C-alpha positions as a Python dict, from the first residue, in 0.01 Angstrom:
ca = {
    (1, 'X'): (0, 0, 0),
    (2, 'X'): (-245, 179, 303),
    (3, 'X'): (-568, 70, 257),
    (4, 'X'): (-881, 271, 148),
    (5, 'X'): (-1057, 468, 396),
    (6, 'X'): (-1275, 677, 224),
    (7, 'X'): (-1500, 664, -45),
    (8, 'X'): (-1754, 914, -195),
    (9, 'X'): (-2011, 791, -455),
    (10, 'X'): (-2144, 1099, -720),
    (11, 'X'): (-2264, 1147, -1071),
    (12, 'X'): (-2441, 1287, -1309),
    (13, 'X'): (-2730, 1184, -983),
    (14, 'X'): (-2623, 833, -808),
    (15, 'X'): (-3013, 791, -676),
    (16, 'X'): (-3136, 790, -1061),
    (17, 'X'): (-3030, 412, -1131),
    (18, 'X'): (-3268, 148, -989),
    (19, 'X'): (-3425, 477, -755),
    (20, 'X'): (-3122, 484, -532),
    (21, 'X'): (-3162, 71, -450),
    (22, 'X'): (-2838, 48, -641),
    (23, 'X'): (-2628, 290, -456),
    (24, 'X'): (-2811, 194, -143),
    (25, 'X'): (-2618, -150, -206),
    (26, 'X'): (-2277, -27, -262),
    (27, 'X'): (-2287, 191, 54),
    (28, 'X'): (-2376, -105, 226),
    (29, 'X'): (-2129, -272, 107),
    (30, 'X'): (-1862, -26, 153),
    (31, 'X'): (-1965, -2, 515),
    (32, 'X'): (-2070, -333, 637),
    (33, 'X'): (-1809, -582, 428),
    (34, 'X'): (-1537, -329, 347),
    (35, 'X'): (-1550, -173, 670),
    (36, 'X'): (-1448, 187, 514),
    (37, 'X'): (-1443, 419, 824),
    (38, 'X'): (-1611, 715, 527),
    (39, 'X'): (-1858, 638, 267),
    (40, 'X'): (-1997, 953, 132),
    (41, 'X'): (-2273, 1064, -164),
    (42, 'X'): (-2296, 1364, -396),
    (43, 'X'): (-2644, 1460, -515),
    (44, 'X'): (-2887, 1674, -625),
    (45, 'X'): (-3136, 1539, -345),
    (46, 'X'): (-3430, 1526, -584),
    (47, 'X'): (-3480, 1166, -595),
    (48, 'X'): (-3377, 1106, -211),
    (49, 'X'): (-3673, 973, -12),
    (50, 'X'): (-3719, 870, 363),
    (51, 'X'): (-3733, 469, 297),
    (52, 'X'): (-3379, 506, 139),
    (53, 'X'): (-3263, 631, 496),
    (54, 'X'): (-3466, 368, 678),
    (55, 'X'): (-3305, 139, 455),
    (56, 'X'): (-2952, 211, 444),
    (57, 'X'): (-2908, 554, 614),
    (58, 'X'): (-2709, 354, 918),
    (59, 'X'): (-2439, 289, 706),
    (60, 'X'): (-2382, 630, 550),
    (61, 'X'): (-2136, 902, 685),
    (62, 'X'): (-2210, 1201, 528),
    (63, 'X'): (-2479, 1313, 224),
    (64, 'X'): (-2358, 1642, 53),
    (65, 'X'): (-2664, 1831, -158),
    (66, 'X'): (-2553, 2048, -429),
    (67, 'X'): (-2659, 2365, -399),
    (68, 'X'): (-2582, 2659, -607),
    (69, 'X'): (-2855, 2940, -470),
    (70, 'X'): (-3111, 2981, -262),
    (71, 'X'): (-3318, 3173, -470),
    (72, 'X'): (-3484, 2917, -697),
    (73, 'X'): (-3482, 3181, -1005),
    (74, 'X'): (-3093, 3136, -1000),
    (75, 'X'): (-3144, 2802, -917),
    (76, 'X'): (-3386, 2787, -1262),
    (77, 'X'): (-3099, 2962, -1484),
    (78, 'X'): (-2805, 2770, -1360),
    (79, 'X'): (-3033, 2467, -1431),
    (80, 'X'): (-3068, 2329, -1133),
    (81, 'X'): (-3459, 2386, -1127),
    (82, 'X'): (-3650, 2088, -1040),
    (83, 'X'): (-3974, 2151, -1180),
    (84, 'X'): (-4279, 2133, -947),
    (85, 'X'): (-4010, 2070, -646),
    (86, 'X'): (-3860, 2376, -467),
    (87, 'X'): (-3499, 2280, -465),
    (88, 'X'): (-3480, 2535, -120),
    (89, 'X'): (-3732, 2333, 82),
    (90, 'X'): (-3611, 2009, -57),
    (91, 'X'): (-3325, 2081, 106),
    (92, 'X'): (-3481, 2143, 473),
    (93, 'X'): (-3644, 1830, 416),
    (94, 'X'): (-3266, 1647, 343),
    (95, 'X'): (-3177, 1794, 636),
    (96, 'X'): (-3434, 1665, 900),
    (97, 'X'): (-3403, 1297, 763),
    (98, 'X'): (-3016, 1313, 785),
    (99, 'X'): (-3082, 1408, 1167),
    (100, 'X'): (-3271, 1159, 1236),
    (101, 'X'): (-3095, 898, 1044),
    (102, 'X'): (-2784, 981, 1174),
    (103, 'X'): (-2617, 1048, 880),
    (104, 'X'): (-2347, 1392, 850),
    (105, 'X'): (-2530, 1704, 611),
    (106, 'X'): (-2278, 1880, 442),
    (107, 'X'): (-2320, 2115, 110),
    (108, 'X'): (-2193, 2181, -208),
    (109, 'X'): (-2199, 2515, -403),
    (110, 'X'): (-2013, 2590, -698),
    (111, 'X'): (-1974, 2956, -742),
    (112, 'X'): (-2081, 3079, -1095),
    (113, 'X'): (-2149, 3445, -1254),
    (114, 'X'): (-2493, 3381, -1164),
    (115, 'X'): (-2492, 3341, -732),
    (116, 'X'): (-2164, 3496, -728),
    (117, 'X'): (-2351, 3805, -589),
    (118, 'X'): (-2546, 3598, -365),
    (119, 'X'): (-2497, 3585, 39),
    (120, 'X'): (-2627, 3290, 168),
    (121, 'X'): (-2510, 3340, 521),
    (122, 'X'): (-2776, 3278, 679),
    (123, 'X'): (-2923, 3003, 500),
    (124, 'X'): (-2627, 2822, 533),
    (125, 'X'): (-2612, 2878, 937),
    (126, 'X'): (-2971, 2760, 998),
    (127, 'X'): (-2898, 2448, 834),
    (128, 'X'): (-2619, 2376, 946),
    (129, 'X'): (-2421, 2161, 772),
    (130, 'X'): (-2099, 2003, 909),
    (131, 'X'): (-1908, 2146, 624),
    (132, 'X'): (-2001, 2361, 299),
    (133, 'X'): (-1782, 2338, 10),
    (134, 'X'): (-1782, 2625, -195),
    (135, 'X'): (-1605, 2565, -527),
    (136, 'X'): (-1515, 2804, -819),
    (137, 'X'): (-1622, 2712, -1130),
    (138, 'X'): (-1396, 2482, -1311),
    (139, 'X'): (-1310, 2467, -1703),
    (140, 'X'): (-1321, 2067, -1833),
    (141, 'X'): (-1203, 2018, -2190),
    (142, 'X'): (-1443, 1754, -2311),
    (143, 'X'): (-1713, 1765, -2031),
    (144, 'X'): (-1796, 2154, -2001),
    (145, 'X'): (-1569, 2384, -2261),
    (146, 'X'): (-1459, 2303, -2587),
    (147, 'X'): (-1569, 2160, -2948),
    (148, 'X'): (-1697, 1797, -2788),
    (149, 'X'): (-1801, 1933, -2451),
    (150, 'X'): (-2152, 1793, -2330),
    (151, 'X'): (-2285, 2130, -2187),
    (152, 'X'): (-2091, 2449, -2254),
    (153, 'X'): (-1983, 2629, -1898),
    (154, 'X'): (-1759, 2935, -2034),
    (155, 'X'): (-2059, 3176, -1912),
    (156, 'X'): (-2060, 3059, -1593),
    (157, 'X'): (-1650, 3114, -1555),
    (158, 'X'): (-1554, 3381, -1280),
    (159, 'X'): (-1252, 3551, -1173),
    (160, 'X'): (-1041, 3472, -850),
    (161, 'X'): (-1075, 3802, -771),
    (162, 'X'): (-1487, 3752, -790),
    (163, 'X'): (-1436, 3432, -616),
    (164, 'X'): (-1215, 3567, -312),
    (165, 'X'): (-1503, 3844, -278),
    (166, 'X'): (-1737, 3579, -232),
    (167, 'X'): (-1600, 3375, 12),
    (168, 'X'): (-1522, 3745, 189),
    (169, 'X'): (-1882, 3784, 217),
    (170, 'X'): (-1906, 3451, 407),
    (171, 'X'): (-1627, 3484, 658),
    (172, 'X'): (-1831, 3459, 940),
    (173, 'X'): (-1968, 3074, 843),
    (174, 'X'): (-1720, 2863, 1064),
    (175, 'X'): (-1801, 2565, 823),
    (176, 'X'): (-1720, 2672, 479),
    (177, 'X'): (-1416, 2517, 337),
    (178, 'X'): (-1348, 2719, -12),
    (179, 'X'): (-1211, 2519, -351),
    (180, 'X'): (-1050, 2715, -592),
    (181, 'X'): (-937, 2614, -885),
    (182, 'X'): (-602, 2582, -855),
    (183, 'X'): (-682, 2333, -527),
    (184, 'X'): (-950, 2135, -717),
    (185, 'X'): (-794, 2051, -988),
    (186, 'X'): (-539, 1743, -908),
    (187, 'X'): (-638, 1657, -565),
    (188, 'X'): (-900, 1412, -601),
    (189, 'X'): (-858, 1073, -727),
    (190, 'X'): (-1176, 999, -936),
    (191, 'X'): (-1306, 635, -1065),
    (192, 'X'): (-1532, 672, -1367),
    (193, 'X'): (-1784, 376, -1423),
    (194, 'X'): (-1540, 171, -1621),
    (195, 'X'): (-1325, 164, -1307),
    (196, 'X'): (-1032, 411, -1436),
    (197, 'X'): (-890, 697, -1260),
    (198, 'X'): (-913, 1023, -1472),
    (199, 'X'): (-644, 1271, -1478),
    (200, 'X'): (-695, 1641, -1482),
    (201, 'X'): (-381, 1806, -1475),
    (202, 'X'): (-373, 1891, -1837),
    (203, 'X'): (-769, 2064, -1801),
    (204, 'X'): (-909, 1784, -1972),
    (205, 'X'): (-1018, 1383, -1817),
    (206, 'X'): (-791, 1184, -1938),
    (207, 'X'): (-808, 813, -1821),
    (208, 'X'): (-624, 485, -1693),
    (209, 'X'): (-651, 173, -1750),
    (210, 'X'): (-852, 34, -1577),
    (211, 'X'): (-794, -97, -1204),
    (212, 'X'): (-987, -424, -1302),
    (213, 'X'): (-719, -460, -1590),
    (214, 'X'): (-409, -372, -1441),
    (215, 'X'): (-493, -334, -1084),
    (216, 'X'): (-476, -21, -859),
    (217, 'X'): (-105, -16, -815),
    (218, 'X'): (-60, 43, -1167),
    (219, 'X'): (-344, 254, -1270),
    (220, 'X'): (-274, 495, -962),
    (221, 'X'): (60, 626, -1124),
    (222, 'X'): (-168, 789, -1420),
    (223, 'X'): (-424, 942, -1198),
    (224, 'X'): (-285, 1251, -1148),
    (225, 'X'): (-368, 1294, -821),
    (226, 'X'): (-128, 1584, -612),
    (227, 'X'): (-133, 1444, -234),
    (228, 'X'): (58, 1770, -126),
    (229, 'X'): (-241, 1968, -269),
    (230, 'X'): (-524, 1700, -120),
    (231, 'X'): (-403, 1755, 214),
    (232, 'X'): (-329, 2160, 166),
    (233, 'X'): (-719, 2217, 57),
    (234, 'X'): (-807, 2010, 383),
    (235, 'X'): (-901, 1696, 170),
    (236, 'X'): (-870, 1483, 519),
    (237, 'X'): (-1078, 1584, 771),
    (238, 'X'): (-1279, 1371, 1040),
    (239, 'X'): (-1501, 1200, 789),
    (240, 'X'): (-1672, 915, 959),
    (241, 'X'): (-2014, 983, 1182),
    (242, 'X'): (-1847, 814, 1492),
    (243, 'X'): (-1576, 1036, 1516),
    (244, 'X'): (-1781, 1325, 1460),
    (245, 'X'): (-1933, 1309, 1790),
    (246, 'X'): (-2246, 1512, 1593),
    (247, 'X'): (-2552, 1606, 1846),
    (248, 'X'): (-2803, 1486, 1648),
}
């Protein structure tokens, strides 16, 4: 079996346990024992704060912020308000630290029926990012739709049609790389906290054993995961900071 090369750490928000010191430690580790040439984080960036990059920014690749508008109204509705913060200048802030860290800025929208109007050209361009992934919103039996979902996301749904018009609007940003659902769906292999993979191809996560039980080997031919469809939505790209050659 190839070993790992990449590894991406998201939530819920990774920085909440322990105020990041927790994840700081397992991006350390990933980099400085495991030697991974990627390790990656997902968050909100609400919690971030400049001692975590003096502390541990050298061994992060890349920090993707999700965000879903840049009007903080939208940002309020969609429930990504973050009270006295402005999630918009937040975000400027994210930026400048990950420059002068060193560490990649990418971002993370997932288009809804409330910014599916938006443009966010040029937002995007002035900070930008190395990449911007713009997902469609995605259906989740269990986690967003159904009787025992945790948040209900059926008025957020929006059409491919809506979706192509979007990303139409946003032709001219040489970084976005757009998710649809059909892409998203099986081409990620995700670890939940218990260590099992969770397979999505029937809409729902359903999961492994897991890897501490029966080892990866094993629990890998449950997860899912659609390698044809990983590499067709451009799931490998040049992922670690030294072989970005980034002017910082």
């Amino acid at each position: 079996m190839d070993s790992m090369e990449k590894i991406n750490f998201s939530g819920g928000e990774p920085f909440i346990h322990d105020r990041g010191e927790y994840l700081g430690k397992l991006v350390k580790f990933c980099k400085a024992e495991l030697q991974l040439p990627s390790v990656s984080i997902v968050s909100n960036g609400s919690l971030i704060r400049e001692k975590w990059f003096q502390n541990y920014g050298e061994y992060l690749d890349i920090l993707a912020i999700s965000c879903d508008s840049f009007d903080e109204q939208v940002n309020i509705l969609i429930g990504r308000g973050q009270g006295k913060k402005n999630h918009v200048e937040n975000l400027q802030k994210l930026r400048m630290w990950c420059r002068n860290y060193k560490v990649a800025f990418k971002i993370n929208s997932v288009i809804n029926r409330f910014n599916v109007e938006e443009d966010m050209t040029e937002q995007i361009k002035a900070l930008n990012p190395v990449r911007w992934k713009v997902f469609q919103c995605l259906l989740i039996e269990g986690e967003n739709t159904g009787e025992d979902a945790l948040r209900e996301a059926e008025r957020f749904v929006i059409s491919d049609e809506e979706f192509e018009r979007f990303l139409e609007r946003h032709k001219e940003v040489s970084c976005l790389v757009p998710e649809s659902n059909q892409k998203m769906k099986d081409s990620y292999l995700i670890l939940d906290e218990y260590m099992r993979f969770l397979n999505c191809r029937k809409g729902r996560k359903d999961p492994s054993k897991s890897i501490l039980d029966v080892g990866v080997e094993e629990a890998i031919k449950f997860s899912g995961f659609d390698e044809k469809m990983f590499l067709k939505r451009g799931g490998k790209y040049i992922w670690s900071k030294t072989d970005l050659k980034l002017d910082w």
